Amino acid sequence: GQQVMQIPQYQHVQEGEDFTTYCNSSTTLSNIQWYKQRPGGHPVFLIQLVKSGEVKKQKRLTFQFGEAKKNSSLHITATQTTDVGTYFCAARRWGKLIFGQGTELSVKP
Amino acid sequence: SAVISQKPSRDICQRGTSLTIQCQVDSQVTMMFWYRQQPGQSLTLIATANQGSEATYESGFVIDKFPISRPNLTFSTLTVSNMSPEDSSIYLCSVEGTEKNTEAFFGQGTRLTVV
């Protein structure tokens, strides 16, 4: 079945450094969503991308959807300790959300 | 948005016993979803709970092991039956917005440890 591959699995950065996680699919996606899960918490929706080549920003977070709608990325500029958590992409297939493996971000102050 | 109350938040259970997890939503929703998240892993869909019909299970999950109830449009339960240590995981209920292809809202999760 369709899988959504997400890399890297872990990322350790110094506070102030940038961070990027990537999501790839072998098939064209209708849309892609991003979620953040804080340690000990539950996933919280961040954003949905629908259009080819779409770029959306939320403060220090930049989300991109590839031109072919097969890949997406989340970039955080100048990370802060509050950015710690696991970031998941999720794609919809047959009405169900398929989650990527997640990228766990740790930030050293 | 939707507010989801899930309980218990955590439990430690003996192997061979069963645990029922409850999920209450503050609005009526057609479908509710149950996920499992094993330690350090992603979310895996267990089943979709539809009001008025049997739940639809994903590959690898069966009704005998994870019976689900959906008595009305705001409530669902998931039972983890005859538990073994391999069932230790976080179980999450979820609903989605009323529009098609909108975001998912999650309960706080139930952290289950089977000893």
Short mmCIF file of C-alpha atoms in Angstrom, two decimals:
data_model
loop_
_atom_site.label_atom_id
_atom_site.label_comp_id
_atom_site.label_asym_id
_atom_site.label_seq_id
_atom_site.Cartn_x
_atom_site.Cartn_y
_atom_site.Cartn_z
CA GLY A 1 0.00 0.00 0.00
CA GLN A 2 0.94 3.60 -0.15
CA GLN A 3 3.65 4.53 2.29
CA VAL A 4 4.79 7.96 3.27
CA MET A 5 8.51 7.96 3.94
CA GLN A 6 9.82 10.58 6.32
CA ILE A 7 13.42 11.47 7.08
CA PRO A 8 15.41 11.90 9.18
CA GLN A 9 14.17 9.81 12.08
CA TYR A 10 16.01 11.94 14.62
CA GLN A 11 17.55 15.39 14.54
CA HIS A 12 19.53 16.96 17.34
CA VAL A 13 20.27 20.66 16.96
CA GLN A 14 21.69 23.49 18.95
CA GLU A 15 19.20 26.16 19.83
CA GLY A 16 19.21 28.74 17.05
CA GLU A 17 20.06 26.27 14.31
CA ASP A 18 17.64 25.43 11.54
CA PHE A 19 15.78 22.13 11.16
CA THR A 20 14.17 20.40 8.19
CA THR A 21 12.17 17.20 7.89
CA TYR A 22 11.21 15.64 4.56
CA CYS A 23 8.29 13.53 3.49
CA ASN A 24 8.20 11.49 0.27
CA SER A 25 5.60 9.39 -1.49
CA SER A 26 5.87 7.15 -4.55
CA THR A 27 2.42 8.25 -5.66
CA THR A 28 0.81 11.64 -6.17
CA LEU A 29 -0.91 12.96 -3.08
CA SER A 30 -4.16 14.90 -3.00
CA ASN A 31 -2.95 16.80 0.01
CA ILE A 32 -0.54 16.47 2.90
CA GLN A 33 -0.87 17.41 6.53
CA TRP A 34 1.70 18.07 9.23
CA TYR A 35 1.35 17.36 12.94
CA LYS A 36 3.46 18.01 16.00
CA GLN A 37 3.54 15.71 19.01
CA ARG A 38 5.20 17.05 22.12
CA PRO A 39 6.84 14.50 24.44
CA GLY A 40 4.09 12.74 26.36
CA GLY A 41 1.42 14.49 24.33
CA HIS A 42 -0.87 13.74 21.43
CA PRO A 43 -0.49 14.83 17.80
CA VAL A 44 -1.68 18.36 17.08
CA PHE A 45 -2.49 19.55 13.59
CA LEU A 46 -0.20 22.21 12.17
CA ILE A 47 -1.18 22.70 8.54
CA GLN A 48 -2.55 21.18 5.35
CA LEU A 49 -1.08 21.70 1.88
CA VAL A 50 -3.20 21.06 -1.18
CA LYS A 51 -1.80 22.82 -4.23
CA SER A 52 1.21 21.86 -6.30
CA GLY A 53 4.23 23.95 -5.26
CA GLU A 54 2.36 25.45 -2.32
CA VAL A 55 4.35 27.20 0.37
CA LYS A 56 2.86 28.21 3.69
CA LYS A 57 4.46 29.90 6.66
CA GLN A 58 3.62 29.94 10.33
CA LYS A 59 6.06 32.25 12.11
CA ARG A 60 9.38 30.33 12.00
CA LEU A 61 7.84 27.28 10.29
CA THR A 62 7.80 26.97 6.49
CA PHE A 63 5.87 24.18 4.81
CA GLN A 64 6.31 23.22 1.17
CA PHE A 65 4.46 20.87 -1.16
CA GLY A 66 6.40 19.67 -4.18
CA GLU A 67 5.46 20.51 -7.74
CA ALA A 68 4.64 16.87 -8.44
CA LYS A 69 2.72 16.58 -5.15
CA LYS A 70 4.86 13.63 -4.12
CA ASN A 71 6.98 15.29 -1.48
CA SER A 72 6.77 17.86 1.24
CA SER A 73 9.03 19.50 3.76
CA LEU A 74 8.82 21.35 7.05
CA HIS A 75 11.57 23.82 7.84
CA ILE A 76 12.02 25.53 11.18
CA THR A 77 14.24 28.60 11.28
CA ALA A 78 16.27 29.33 14.40
CA THR A 79 14.94 26.52 16.56
CA GLN A 80 13.89 27.11 20.13
CA THR A 81 13.51 24.66 23.00
CA THR A 82 9.74 24.94 22.57
CA ASP A 83 10.11 23.28 19.15
CA VAL A 84 11.06 19.98 20.78
CA GLY A 85 8.82 17.10 19.75
CA THR A 86 8.09 14.71 16.93
CA TYR A 87 6.86 16.06 13.61
CA PHE A 88 4.69 13.83 11.45
CA CYS A 89 3.52 14.25 7.91
CA ALA A 90 0.28 12.51 6.97
CA ALA A 91 -1.29 11.77 3.61
CA ARG A 92 -4.78 10.68 2.86
CA ARG A 93 -5.50 7.42 1.08
CA TRP A 94 -8.99 6.03 0.58
CA GLY A 95 -10.25 8.51 3.14
CA LYS A 96 -7.80 7.42 5.82
CA LEU A 97 -4.76 9.26 7.10
CA ILE A 98 -1.43 7.50 6.60
CA PHE A 99 1.28 8.88 8.85
CA GLY A 100 4.97 9.11 8.13
CA GLN A 101 7.43 7.65 10.59
CA GLY A 102 8.01 11.03 12.19
CA THR A 103 11.11 13.08 12.89
CA GLU A 104 12.02 13.54 16.51
CA LEU A 105 13.58 16.93 17.13
CA SER A 106 15.65 17.66 20.19
CA VAL A 107 17.04 21.12 20.85
CA LYS A 108 20.03 21.75 23.06
CA PRO A 109 19.88 25.11 24.81
CA SER B 1 -12.43 22.00 16.08
CA ALA B 2 -13.34 19.16 18.40
CA VAL B 3 -12.57 18.48 22.03
CA ILE B 4 -11.96 14.84 22.80
CA SER B 5 -11.87 13.35 26.26
CA GLN B 6 -10.15 10.00 26.48
CA LYS B 7 -9.75 7.84 29.53
CA PRO B 8 -7.98 6.32 31.24
CA SER B 9 -4.87 8.36 30.52
CA ARG B 10 -2.67 5.47 31.56
CA ASP B 11 -2.91 2.02 33.06
CA ILE B 12 -0.75 -0.89 34.05
CA CYS B 13 -2.46 -4.22 33.44
CA GLN B 14 -1.74 -7.87 34.01
CA ARG B 15 -1.31 -10.06 30.99
CA GLY B 16 -4.40 -11.99 30.05
CA THR B 17 -6.77 -9.24 31.21
CA SER B 18 -8.69 -6.73 29.11
CA LEU B 19 -8.85 -2.94 29.20
CA THR B 20 -11.58 -0.74 27.78
CA ILE B 21 -10.66 2.76 26.67
CA GLN B 22 -13.36 5.40 26.37
CA CYS B 23 -13.50 8.35 24.03
CA GLN B 24 -16.03 11.18 24.32
CA VAL B 25 -16.33 13.98 21.75
CA ASP B 26 -17.98 17.33 22.36
CA SER B 27 -19.85 17.22 19.04
CA GLN B 28 -21.53 14.66 16.85
CA VAL B 29 -19.21 13.01 14.35
CA THR B 30 -19.85 10.31 11.79
CA MET B 31 -16.58 8.47 12.08
CA MET B 32 -14.19 7.96 14.95
CA PHE B 33 -10.77 6.44 14.52
CA TRP B 34 -8.61 4.38 16.84
CA TYR B 35 -4.82 4.42 16.48
CA ARG B 36 -1.97 2.61 18.15
CA GLN B 37 1.38 4.26 18.67
CA GLN B 38 4.10 1.93 19.88
CA PRO B 39 7.00 3.48 21.78
CA GLY B 40 8.98 5.79 19.52
CA GLN B 41 6.91 4.83 16.50
CA SER B 42 4.37 6.40 14.22
CA LEU B 43 0.60 6.15 14.40
CA THR B 44 -1.02 3.03 13.00
CA LEU B 45 -4.73 2.98 12.33
CA ILE B 46 -6.48 0.11 14.11
CA ALA B 47 -10.04 0.66 12.97
CA THR B 48 -12.72 3.13 11.99
CA ALA B 49 -15.77 3.20 14.25
CA ASN B 50 -19.03 4.04 12.52
CA GLN B 51 -22.21 4.71 14.41
CA GLY B 52 -24.84 2.11 13.70
CA SER B 53 -22.56 -0.40 12.00
CA GLU B 54 -19.61 -2.61 12.77
CA ALA B 55 -16.18 -1.09 12.92
CA THR B 56 -13.90 -1.43 9.92
CA TYR B 57 -10.56 -2.95 10.86
CA GLU B 58 -7.21 -2.42 9.18
CA SER B 59 -4.97 -5.24 8.10
CA GLY B 60 -3.37 -6.90 11.10
CA PHE B 61 -6.13 -5.96 13.54
CA VAL B 62 -9.14 -8.14 14.34
CA ILE B 63 -12.38 -7.62 16.18
CA ASP B 64 -11.75 -10.41 18.68
CA LYS B 65 -8.62 -8.67 19.89
CA PHE B 66 -9.84 -5.06 19.63
CA PRO B 67 -13.63 -4.97 19.93
CA ILE B 68 -15.06 -1.51 19.40
CA SER B 69 -18.38 -0.04 20.38
CA ARG B 70 -20.00 3.05 18.90
CA PRO B 71 -23.37 3.48 20.63
CA ASN B 72 -23.91 7.09 19.49
CA LEU B 73 -22.36 9.93 17.52
CA THR B 74 -20.28 11.29 20.40
CA PHE B 75 -18.87 8.20 22.10
CA SER B 76 -16.78 5.13 21.35
CA THR B 77 -14.85 2.50 23.24
CA LEU B 78 -11.90 0.33 22.28
CA THR B 79 -11.16 -2.83 24.25
CA VAL B 80 -7.74 -4.42 24.22
CA SER B 81 -8.47 -8.06 24.97
CA ASN B 82 -6.37 -10.83 26.45
CA MET B 83 -3.43 -8.50 26.74
CA SER B 84 0.21 -9.43 26.36
CA PRO B 85 3.32 -7.26 26.85
CA GLU B 86 3.35 -6.68 23.08
CA ASP B 87 0.16 -4.66 23.50
CA SER B 88 2.02 -2.07 25.57
CA SER B 89 1.51 1.06 23.58
CA ILE B 90 -0.29 4.38 23.40
CA TYR B 91 -3.83 4.15 22.10
CA LEU B 92 -5.38 7.27 20.59
CA CYS B 93 -8.87 8.06 19.47
CA SER B 94 -9.39 10.63 16.76
CA VAL B 95 -12.08 12.47 14.86
CA GLU B 96 -11.89 14.62 11.78
CA GLY B 97 -13.51 17.88 10.81
CA THR B 98 -16.91 18.01 9.19
CA GLU B 99 -15.51 19.04 5.83
CA LYS B 100 -13.87 16.47 3.63
CA ASN B 101 -10.12 16.04 3.98
CA THR B 102 -9.75 18.23 7.02
CA GLU B 103 -7.45 17.81 9.94
CA ALA B 104 -7.63 15.14 12.60
CA PHE B 105 -8.17 15.89 16.28
CA PHE B 106 -6.80 13.48 18.84
CA GLY B 107 -7.64 12.52 22.36
CA GLN B 108 -4.93 12.75 24.98
CA GLY B 109 -4.10 9.09 24.53
CA THR B 110 -4.05 6.08 26.82
CA ARG B 111 -0.61 4.86 27.77
CA LEU B 112 -0.94 1.12 28.39
CA THR B 113 1.70 -1.05 30.01
CA VAL B 114 1.12 -4.79 30.19
CA VAL B 115 3.16 -6.70 32.74
#
